[in-house]
């Protein structure tokens, strides 16, 4: 893959970080780092549980954590998130409880969506995280319609549409980008280009070298961002969110990241990825880069990391155990939520 | 009460809903300045403004996807798809998204969108301005499917659809947009979704039809009197939810059923009615169920009058059914 970035030049200096991220810059970085370690640990555990047959499916976000975490930290409370395949962390960072997410992963009776969807397709209305579809790209035009609503009600919210490199080929990407351009709506289009749509490399997905160039066709700015660099990602997202919030229209951000995992637990990348992909992608690992940055800034100690990991492990272990103890949804839930509960439709079974 | 055409009734219902609720808005192709290619939205841009009567770029998936997003946020969008034949670029948004949002979110994200679309043949529209593909939508759990046949029902059912909590596919029989007239009430007078309407009572055979098939079915039932047959005509009005009680009650009375639709026969909506009758009213039936439908072909331009059921075909089916047993 030629579209790589040189590893982040380290270190950012502390004064520079304070200027760009504000007075609590170290708190922000620590929060992000904690989420990164949580996410990495969650991915490892869930893949293992899937292999043991204890959950049905899992789609790791390994290698893409910086984008979701940055988004979760950069948005305001009234912003809406229309997720793609690997943005569950946005919901968690915004405050969706990890324990609730585990109930979803186990599709048990305490899943707020009643176990209706495959794992990694959560719904978290309380943090304006929209129910995710497995159909690639449909969320793009939905995010645009939602943003129309913001302006209609004079709500200063912004809509974030997440999607991958593969989604730039589908009709809803085009339709959504075009509508947002025509109506000049407060949307941030977040293309997480992990360079693979299951087995298809991005070079075969699009002729343009940088997916961000597609923005020009819709009359909006497009920027390519090193999505493994939490700081750049956070700053670019904050800037695009502010632009949208001020009524200055949509932006397409292309976050170049490296998919360090299979597409999902149902995938075998050895069939299509070059032998050195793992090694190359590991050089861009956002967690490793954050570690090196924190280390260079003198903010990292083995003791702190050990204590952090101990807490993360305990939290995950408890949440997994609680979910595994919970019964599956009862058969009485099967026909709920097809229509609104007030409806007593005449039925052929009646 | 005023006498209006069916398409004028649609326009009036939209106006009533938009006046009653400032968060009802319309989006679609050519619906603003042009008032819609059938003029269903005539005058609404002037009275409600471009924020609420939105001329969109030419993309059905964009229209439906945007409407879904508006509805998730809490607005009440009414999307127009110019012809039902053009709905397929938005089909994924309808069947994968709109129909499933409430279910897949465990009720957290209801998604209330009305999609209005003119459907059906008889206007010299050829393959792509004539189809009657309501069965696709009726087959998808989570969608209501409404098909009025009179101005009063178009008015009252569209109001019910706009203020319903669930997604509604509202199919407008364009062949009779201007050929049927009738009185519509003033104000927010709704016709409930899920209730069939008895067009005429009879004792020998039940005829089930909807949309643009109601006028020829009515004519056929009247003509069958000359054959000594008393036919009952039921306008289903809403395909989902089906008023199965009305269907069964009628056949339990008459013992015979003729089902009429202009859509293709194979796996058409009539197959469901026939199946329900076979399952629930078998011992009331005196004769085989008869379907009068379009053909299992694409919709033909030059031969559309052959393709579409007419009063003569329906009358023949009525008489044959009664004579069969």
XYZ file of C-alpha atoms in Angstrom:
675
model
C 0.000 0.000 0.000
C 1.584 3.209 -1.152
C -0.738 5.505 0.732
C 1.075 5.122 4.038
C 2.331 7.811 6.299
C 5.734 8.037 7.873
C 5.433 7.179 11.538
C 4.543 10.210 13.612
C 7.600 12.329 14.277
C 8.043 12.171 18.025
C 7.730 13.826 20.293
C 5.177 16.556 20.061
C 6.465 18.964 22.661
C 4.399 19.677 25.745
C 3.965 23.379 24.922
C 2.825 22.510 21.435
C 0.271 20.041 22.792
C -1.013 22.596 25.263
C -1.435 25.129 22.479
C -3.295 22.713 20.231
C -5.304 20.658 22.725
C -5.820 23.091 25.599
C -4.768 23.195 29.216
C -5.951 19.686 30.033
C -4.061 18.127 27.159
C -2.488 15.433 29.297
C -5.874 14.435 30.713
C -7.223 14.134 27.171
C -4.320 11.944 26.091
C -4.639 9.743 29.153
C -8.358 9.315 28.605
C -7.728 8.362 24.989
C -4.956 5.977 25.964
C -7.137 4.310 28.564
C -9.862 3.765 25.983
C -7.290 2.382 23.570
C -6.105 -0.212 26.056
C -9.707 -1.019 26.975
C -10.613 -1.497 23.345
C -7.586 -3.628 22.594
C -8.289 -5.834 25.575
C -11.973 -6.096 24.636
C -11.085 -7.121 21.080
C -8.676 -9.818 22.289
C -11.144 -11.234 24.770
C -14.102 -11.193 22.401
C -12.225 -12.877 19.575
C -11.248 -15.568 22.066
C -14.823 -15.938 23.283
C -16.043 -16.228 19.731
C -13.494 -18.967 19.056
C -14.824 -20.791 22.099
C -18.377 -20.478 20.781
C -19.490 -18.223 23.604
C -20.481 -15.322 21.347
C -21.706 -15.691 17.802
C -19.581 -13.154 15.989
C -17.170 -10.324 16.548
C -15.705 -7.538 14.430
C -12.539 -6.159 15.984
C -11.578 -2.497 15.644
C -7.897 -3.254 16.192
C -5.799 -0.592 14.499
C -8.693 1.842 14.103
C -9.228 2.829 17.715
C -7.849 6.356 17.471
C -10.591 7.517 15.084
C -13.531 6.353 17.185
C -12.028 7.511 20.434
C -11.173 10.915 19.005
C -14.710 11.246 17.674
C -16.218 10.268 21.012
C -14.123 12.910 22.729
C -14.517 15.650 20.107
C -18.316 15.645 19.732
C -20.785 17.629 21.778
C -23.680 16.053 23.613
C -26.251 17.021 20.972
C -24.282 15.632 18.015
C -25.551 12.477 16.321
C -23.408 9.531 15.287
C -24.339 7.292 12.345
C -21.837 4.458 12.692
C -20.264 2.162 10.152
C -18.807 -1.201 11.032
C -16.198 -0.380 13.663
C -17.355 2.660 15.585
C -18.819 1.079 18.717
C -16.141 2.857 20.717
C -17.756 6.196 19.920
C -20.815 5.107 21.878
C -18.718 3.836 24.776
C -16.591 6.968 24.963
C -19.754 9.076 24.916
C -21.012 7.215 27.969
C -22.852 4.118 26.806
C -22.070 1.679 29.631
C -19.548 -1.027 28.829
C -21.679 -3.536 30.724
C -24.660 -2.730 28.505
C -22.504 -3.166 25.425
C -21.468 -6.597 26.679
C -25.149 -7.522 27.040
C -25.471 -6.587 23.394
C -22.433 -8.661 22.396
C -23.942 -11.653 24.140
C -27.398 -10.803 22.683
C -29.002 -11.394 26.038
C -32.231 -10.146 27.551
C -30.560 -7.004 28.909
C -29.416 -5.888 25.468
C -31.376 -2.629 24.938
C -32.088 -3.845 21.405
C -33.434 -7.195 22.667
C -30.724 -9.242 20.989
C -32.109 -8.467 17.570
C -28.800 -7.781 15.835
C -25.478 -9.530 15.449
C -22.749 -8.554 17.900
C -20.994 -5.228 17.178
C -24.279 -3.689 15.932
C -25.375 -1.878 19.099
C -27.980 0.855 19.503
C -27.402 3.573 22.096
C -30.090 6.202 21.813
C -29.075 7.877 25.080
C -25.796 8.957 23.470
C -27.327 9.676 20.053
C -25.664 6.648 18.539
C -27.940 5.378 15.807
C -28.731 1.717 15.320
C -26.227 0.299 12.888
C -27.061 -1.600 9.740
C -24.961 -4.300 8.116
C -25.870 -2.787 4.747
C -22.821 -0.769 3.749
C -23.346 2.955 3.269
C -27.052 3.353 4.002
C -26.239 5.457 7.059
C -24.622 8.164 4.923
C -27.811 9.622 3.469
C -29.577 9.112 6.799
C -26.995 11.255 8.573
C -27.673 13.936 5.983
C -31.437 13.860 6.554
C -30.860 14.095 10.286
C -28.646 17.137 9.711
C -31.438 18.709 7.680
C -33.522 18.293 10.806
C -30.931 20.098 12.927
C -31.111 23.150 10.747
C -34.896 22.916 10.496
C -35.170 23.065 14.301
C -32.277 25.515 14.767
C -30.410 22.874 16.759
C -26.655 23.508 16.611
C -25.907 19.785 16.418
C -23.703 18.081 13.851
C -24.227 14.709 12.246
C -21.252 12.357 11.896
C -21.481 9.722 9.179
C -18.917 6.943 9.542
C -18.142 4.527 6.743
C -15.218 2.637 5.294
C -13.295 2.803 2.048
C -15.625 0.233 0.484
C -18.657 2.403 1.137
C -17.317 5.098 -1.168
C -18.434 2.855 -4.035
C -22.094 2.578 -3.008
C -24.934 4.779 -4.147
C -25.778 6.117 -0.698
C -22.304 7.617 -0.346
C -22.839 9.572 -3.536
C -26.439 10.484 -2.707
C -25.621 11.539 0.831
C -22.557 13.579 -0.103
C -24.479 15.220 -2.918
C -27.496 16.115 -0.773
C -25.214 17.494 1.953
C -23.409 19.617 -0.601
C -26.579 20.889 -2.255
C -28.279 21.733 1.038
C -25.032 22.840 2.734
C -25.754 20.774 5.843
C -23.884 20.294 9.132
C -22.376 16.879 8.486
C -18.896 15.501 8.997
C -18.311 12.556 6.686
C -15.772 10.289 8.336
C -14.314 7.777 5.898
C -12.232 5.338 7.875
C -10.042 4.025 5.122
C -8.540 0.869 6.594
C -7.394 -0.037 3.080
C -9.436 -3.230 2.865
C -13.091 -3.929 2.110
C -12.952 -7.503 3.371
C -10.538 -8.791 0.700
C -10.489 -5.920 -1.769
C -7.605 -3.465 -1.413
C -8.450 0.205 -1.704
C -6.524 0.527 -4.977
C -9.164 -1.715 -6.536
C -11.979 0.158 -4.846
C -11.237 3.523 -6.392
C -9.021 4.996 -9.075
C -8.329 8.139 -7.082
C -5.228 7.930 -4.934
C -6.837 9.755 -2.036
C -10.490 9.163 -1.245
C -10.676 12.666 0.227
C -10.463 13.978 -3.345
C -14.021 12.791 -3.884
C -15.236 15.720 -1.795
C -14.526 18.091 -4.663
C -17.295 16.474 -6.691
C -19.802 17.554 -4.050
C -18.566 21.067 -3.440
C -17.144 20.452 0.014
C -13.634 20.326 1.428
C -11.960 16.961 1.784
C -8.931 16.242 3.912
C -6.743 13.214 4.350
C -5.773 12.539 7.929
C -3.367 10.092 9.541
C -6.025 8.194 11.454
C -3.472 6.332 13.529
C -2.400 9.629 15.068
C -4.890 10.390 17.794
C -3.891 14.029 18.045
C -4.184 14.859 14.350
C -7.434 12.928 14.170
C -8.882 14.737 17.164
C -7.863 18.152 15.833
C -9.201 17.543 12.327
C -12.484 16.237 13.702
C -12.831 19.189 16.061
C -12.181 21.588 13.215
C -14.702 19.944 10.880
C -17.304 19.772 13.647
C -16.871 23.468 14.373
C -17.109 24.329 10.679
C -20.362 22.412 10.414
C -21.725 23.856 13.645
C -21.143 27.386 12.442
C -23.180 26.754 9.311
C -20.178 26.573 7.035
C -21.154 23.236 5.570
C -20.016 19.643 5.421
C -16.503 18.197 5.287
C -15.184 14.849 4.149
C -12.381 13.513 6.335
C -10.515 10.461 5.131
C -8.792 8.760 8.053
C -6.089 6.477 6.741
C -5.732 3.574 9.157
C -4.447 0.035 9.054
C -6.791 -2.855 9.649
C -4.688 -4.953 12.011
C -7.321 -7.669 12.401
C -9.386 -9.850 10.106
C -12.534 -8.184 8.756
C -14.381 -10.205 11.377
C -14.191 -13.534 13.146
C -15.619 -15.051 9.949
C -12.686 -13.899 7.823
C -9.253 -15.312 6.986
C -6.995 -12.526 5.687
C -4.196 -14.948 4.806
C -6.201 -15.631 1.645
C -5.703 -12.119 0.326
C -3.344 -9.941 2.359
C 0.365 -9.812 1.537
C 2.546 -11.661 4.008
C 4.104 -8.499 5.383
C 0.823 -6.625 5.937
C 0.643 -7.371 9.645
C 4.178 -6.250 10.186
C 3.700 -3.087 8.161
C 0.402 -2.228 9.780
C 1.855 -2.776 13.242
C 4.250 0.111 12.607
C 1.225 2.398 12.489
C -0.497 0.895 15.516
C -2.276 3.853 17.143
C -1.847 2.374 20.604
C 1.896 1.927 20.145
C 2.196 5.441 18.800
C 0.292 6.870 21.725
C 2.545 4.912 24.080
C 5.663 6.269 22.452
C 4.285 9.778 22.659
C 3.312 9.483 26.313
C 6.678 7.901 27.041
C 8.576 10.668 25.301
C 6.570 13.221 27.260
C 7.464 11.469 30.492
C 3.809 10.692 31.228
C 4.059 6.919 31.124
C 5.210 4.611 33.828
C 4.994 0.850 33.996
C 3.225 1.127 37.324
C 0.533 3.351 35.910
C -0.007 1.048 32.945
C -0.109 -2.015 35.175
C -2.721 -0.420 37.392
C -4.732 0.722 34.394
C -4.666 -2.768 32.918
C -5.662 -4.291 36.238
C -8.738 -2.069 36.346
C -9.596 -2.716 32.709
C -9.259 -6.455 33.178
C -11.478 -6.439 36.233
C -14.117 -4.319 34.494
C -14.185 -6.519 31.414
C -14.126 -9.749 33.371
C -17.090 -8.645 35.463
C -19.025 -7.362 32.465
C -18.467 -10.573 30.510
C -19.437 -12.713 33.477
C -22.592 -10.664 34.045
C -23.581 -10.967 30.396
C -22.942 -14.694 30.331
C -25.140 -15.126 33.393
C -28.019 -13.286 31.751
C -30.769 -15.256 30.044
C -31.401 -14.833 26.320
C -34.418 -12.790 25.218
C -37.654 -14.654 25.785
C -39.830 -15.884 22.925
C -42.419 -13.288 23.919
C -40.108 -10.610 22.506
C -40.091 -12.087 18.992
C -42.916 -9.997 17.560
C -42.334 -6.843 19.591
C -41.192 -3.643 17.885
C -42.239 -4.636 14.389
C -44.799 -1.864 14.761
C -45.528 0.640 17.502
C -46.960 -1.054 20.590
C -50.235 0.882 20.510
C -51.193 -0.744 17.239
C -53.479 -3.722 17.512
C -53.433 -4.660 13.867
C -56.089 -7.049 12.610
C -54.206 -10.269 12.040
C -54.782 -13.224 9.832
C -53.914 -15.353 12.863
C -56.696 -13.689 14.875
C -67.677 18.985 2.062
C -66.383 19.676 -1.410
C -66.246 17.573 -4.554
C -62.647 16.940 -5.623
C -60.565 14.483 -7.626
C -58.399 11.854 -5.964
C -55.196 13.777 -6.649
C -56.776 16.949 -5.269
C -57.701 14.988 -2.159
C -54.056 14.012 -1.745
C -53.087 17.662 -2.068
C -55.675 18.670 0.497
C -54.560 16.022 2.974
C -50.957 17.216 2.686
C -52.107 20.787 3.246
C -54.193 19.800 6.260
C -51.336 17.826 7.814
C -48.801 20.586 7.213
C -51.137 23.167 8.720
C -51.771 20.983 11.763
C -48.150 20.073 12.438
C -45.188 22.334 11.625
C -42.843 19.324 11.578
C -44.544 17.646 8.633
C -42.381 18.255 5.593
C -42.329 17.008 2.026
C -39.399 15.968 -0.099
C -39.104 14.590 -3.591
C -38.317 15.300 -7.202
C -40.139 18.193 -8.889
C -42.547 18.599 -5.983
C -41.811 22.242 -5.192
C -41.749 24.753 -8.008
C -43.389 22.291 -10.388
C -45.971 21.064 -7.871
C -45.203 17.422 -8.679
C -45.470 15.812 -12.107
C -49.079 14.895 -11.257
C -49.597 18.196 -9.374
C -50.186 16.431 -6.068
C -48.118 19.085 -4.267
C -49.414 22.051 -6.281
C -49.306 25.303 -4.327
C -47.675 23.856 -1.227
C -44.277 25.445 -1.828
C -45.873 28.865 -1.957
C -47.811 28.337 1.245
C -45.297 26.391 3.342
C -41.907 27.444 2.010
C -38.879 25.692 0.613
C -37.775 24.395 4.020
C -40.899 22.233 4.159
C -41.451 21.467 0.479
C -38.049 20.288 -0.617
C -37.074 19.842 -4.249
C -34.358 17.201 -3.993
C -31.646 16.060 -6.388
C -32.636 13.113 -8.555
C -31.933 10.180 -6.257
C -34.535 7.913 -4.732
C -32.066 6.426 -2.265
C -31.114 9.970 -1.279
C -34.767 10.896 -0.828
C -35.654 7.872 1.270
C -32.356 7.886 3.172
C -32.742 11.566 4.007
C -36.353 10.994 5.031
C -35.215 8.170 7.328
C -32.660 10.482 8.938
C -35.274 13.214 9.401
C -37.639 10.730 11.014
C -34.966 9.372 13.369
C -34.486 12.932 14.539
C -38.232 13.275 15.111
C -39.603 15.132 12.099
C -42.525 13.782 10.048
C -41.252 13.509 6.482
C -43.528 12.647 3.583
C -41.414 11.550 0.636
C -42.744 11.439 -2.897
C -41.357 8.850 -5.284
C -42.419 10.126 -8.682
C -43.518 6.722 -9.997
C -43.526 3.458 -8.066
C -41.452 2.054 -10.933
C -38.583 4.336 -9.848
C -38.563 3.362 -6.193
C -35.917 0.644 -6.518
C -32.819 2.803 -6.049
C -34.404 3.526 -2.652
C -35.534 -0.043 -2.021
C -32.565 -0.841 0.230
C -33.384 2.180 2.371
C -37.019 1.034 2.564
C -36.686 -2.672 3.264
C -33.312 -2.751 5.048
C -33.565 0.483 6.987
C -37.002 2.083 7.241
C -38.815 -1.194 7.856
C -36.307 -2.455 10.402
C -35.235 0.528 12.487
C -37.768 0.060 15.252
C -37.172 -3.661 15.466
C -33.403 -3.682 15.263
C -33.091 -0.955 17.881
C -35.457 -2.635 20.323
C -37.866 0.273 19.934
C -35.250 2.968 20.589
C -35.401 4.363 17.069
C -38.901 4.388 15.650
C -38.765 5.592 12.068
C -41.907 7.210 10.867
C -41.785 8.052 7.174
C -44.614 8.164 4.671
C -43.625 7.323 1.124
C -46.241 8.406 -1.377
C -46.020 7.028 -4.844
C -48.332 6.867 -7.860
C -48.633 3.283 -9.071
C -50.394 1.178 -11.662
C -51.168 0.981 -15.348
C -53.661 2.343 -17.802
C -51.989 5.657 -18.567
C -49.914 4.573 -21.568
C -46.853 4.547 -19.360
C -45.170 1.408 -20.621
C -42.813 -0.757 -18.630
C -41.612 1.903 -16.238
C -44.612 4.084 -15.477
C -47.219 1.395 -14.915
C -46.179 -1.272 -12.468
C -48.101 -2.397 -9.447
C -45.539 -3.956 -7.141
C -47.246 -3.575 -3.774
C -46.427 -7.180 -2.889
C -42.731 -6.384 -2.402
C -43.656 -3.970 0.348
C -46.473 -6.041 1.839
C -43.988 -8.908 2.161
C -41.612 -6.823 4.297
C -42.325 -6.845 8.013
C -42.418 -3.375 9.501
C -44.125 -1.521 6.656
C -47.765 -0.559 6.411
C -49.149 -0.491 2.893
C -52.135 1.695 2.076
C -53.978 1.964 -1.269
C -56.977 4.314 -1.448
C -59.503 4.213 -4.276
C -61.670 7.268 -3.562
C -60.969 10.916 -2.809
C -62.398 10.538 0.696
C -60.173 7.573 1.456
C -57.140 9.215 -0.109
C -57.711 12.190 2.157
C -58.503 10.344 5.357
C -55.989 7.552 4.927
C -53.159 9.918 4.017
C -53.832 11.905 7.180
C -53.816 8.687 9.200
C -50.576 7.661 7.503
C -48.841 10.969 8.231
C -49.761 10.793 11.905
C -49.165 7.053 12.266
C -46.145 6.026 14.372
C -44.907 3.541 11.761
C -43.626 3.726 8.203
C -46.315 3.742 5.543
C -46.062 3.040 1.837
C -48.945 5.083 0.437
C -49.772 3.954 -3.084
C -51.853 6.303 -5.203
C -53.773 4.811 -8.154
C -52.708 7.308 -10.774
C -55.045 5.937 -13.431
C -57.967 7.270 -11.402
C -56.226 10.393 -10.068
C -58.634 12.523 -12.072
C -61.370 10.124 -13.171
C -62.957 9.611 -9.786
C -64.382 12.522 -7.871
C -66.058 12.725 -4.544
C -66.537 14.725 -1.417
C -63.819 15.133 1.159
C -64.258 16.612 4.616
C -62.563 19.733 5.910
C -59.929 19.494 8.615
C -58.188 16.580 10.255
C -60.793 13.876 9.594
C -58.973 10.564 9.373
C -59.891 7.172 7.981
C -58.357 4.451 10.142
C -55.624 2.247 8.719
C -56.442 -1.451 8.803
C -60.140 -1.408 7.956
C -61.611 -2.593 4.698
C -64.625 -0.838 3.179
C -67.697 -2.576 1.847
C -68.409 -0.913 -1.488
C -71.590 -2.889 -2.067
C -73.218 -5.748 -0.266
C -74.122 -9.027 -1.914
C -74.927 -12.611 -1.049
C -73.477 -14.907 -3.752
C -69.818 -14.018 -4.075
C -67.253 -11.733 -2.413
C -65.045 -9.634 -4.674
C -61.862 -8.274 -3.100
C -60.043 -5.440 -4.837
C -58.180 -2.204 -4.155
C -56.923 0.958 -5.784
C -57.592 1.431 -9.475
C -59.373 -1.928 -9.678
C -62.339 -0.644 -7.679
C -64.073 1.135 -10.605
C -63.975 -1.889 -12.988
C -64.855 -4.225 -10.104
C -67.850 -2.043 -9.250
C -68.958 -2.076 -12.858
C -68.534 -5.850 -12.995
C -70.601 -6.406 -9.851
C -73.388 -4.237 -11.277
C -73.248 -6.070 -14.595
C -73.360 -9.444 -12.848
C -76.817 -8.574 -11.582
C -77.972 -9.217 -15.143
C -76.568 -12.727 -14.734
C -78.609 -13.135 -11.596
C -75.590 -12.853 -9.314
C -75.494 -10.787 -6.136
C -71.851 -9.791 -5.660
C -70.368 -8.150 -2.594
C -67.428 -5.831 -3.244
C -64.832 -5.186 -0.543
C -62.234 -2.444 -1.026
C -59.304 -3.647 1.081
C -57.870 -0.091 1.316
C -54.948 -1.186 3.487
C -52.931 -4.216 2.447
C -50.882 -4.146 5.661
C -52.335 -4.480 8.165
C -54.957 -6.493 6.344
C -58.505 -6.396 7.667
C -58.630 -10.195 7.710
C -61.789 -10.107 9.801
C -63.702 -8.326 7.039
C -62.367 -10.718 4.393
C -63.351 -13.809 6.355
C -66.734 -12.458 7.417
C -67.680 -11.718 3.838
C -66.707 -15.156 2.538
C -68.396 -16.878 5.454
C -71.534 -15.129 4.237
C -71.218 -15.632 0.472
C -69.176 -18.833 0.284
C -67.279 -17.655 -2.797
C -64.344 -15.342 -3.492
C -62.939 -13.468 -6.471
C -59.739 -11.514 -5.928
C -58.776 -8.704 -8.278
C -55.491 -6.887 -8.687
C -53.572 -5.473 -11.603
C -50.232 -6.768 -10.352
C -48.792 -9.970 -11.764
C -50.469 -13.109 -10.489
C -47.562 -15.242 -9.218
C -46.916 -14.400 -5.559
C -49.158 -11.366 -5.971
C -51.076 -9.938 -3.027
C -54.109 -12.005 -4.019
C -52.202 -15.175 -3.232
C -52.145 -14.144 0.419
C -55.884 -13.489 0.461
C -56.484 -16.875 -1.174
C -54.231 -18.574 1.359
C -55.985 -16.962 4.298
C -59.345 -18.048 2.927
C -58.038 -21.588 2.417
C -56.697 -21.688 5.958
C -59.513 -19.932 7.810
C -62.656 -20.194 5.696
C -62.206 -23.505 3.903
C -65.440 -24.980 5.149
C -67.389 -21.904 4.058
C -66.215 -22.152 0.474
C -68.631 -23.513 -2.096
C -66.397 -22.974 -5.114
C -62.725 -22.587 -5.969
C -61.265 -19.136 -5.354
C -60.759 -17.151 -8.538
C -58.061 -14.531 -9.150
C -58.323 -11.832 -11.818
C -54.903 -10.260 -12.228
C -52.275 -8.904 -14.554
C -50.048 -11.377 -16.339
C -46.697 -12.852 -15.323
C -44.919 -10.652 -17.809
C -43.287 -7.260 -17.610
C -45.850 -4.514 -18.102
C -46.561 -4.171 -21.855
C -46.997 -0.781 -23.496
C -49.065 -1.576 -26.591
C -51.071 -4.333 -24.903
C -51.784 -2.671 -21.583
C -55.549 -2.996 -21.979
C -55.101 -6.717 -22.485
C -52.842 -6.924 -19.440
C -55.050 -4.999 -17.040
C -58.133 -6.615 -15.535
C -61.285 -4.905 -16.792
C -64.969 -5.089 -15.954
C -65.605 -7.831 -18.518
C -62.902 -10.127 -17.133
C -64.012 -9.524 -13.581
C -67.657 -10.129 -14.480
C -66.744 -13.387 -16.180
C -64.812 -14.504 -13.092
C -67.763 -13.648 -10.864
C -70.167 -15.631 -13.007
C -67.775 -18.574 -13.415
C -67.199 -18.735 -9.666
C -70.887 -18.741 -8.864
C -71.590 -21.372 -11.510
C -68.746 -23.568 -10.297
C -70.482 -24.507 -7.097
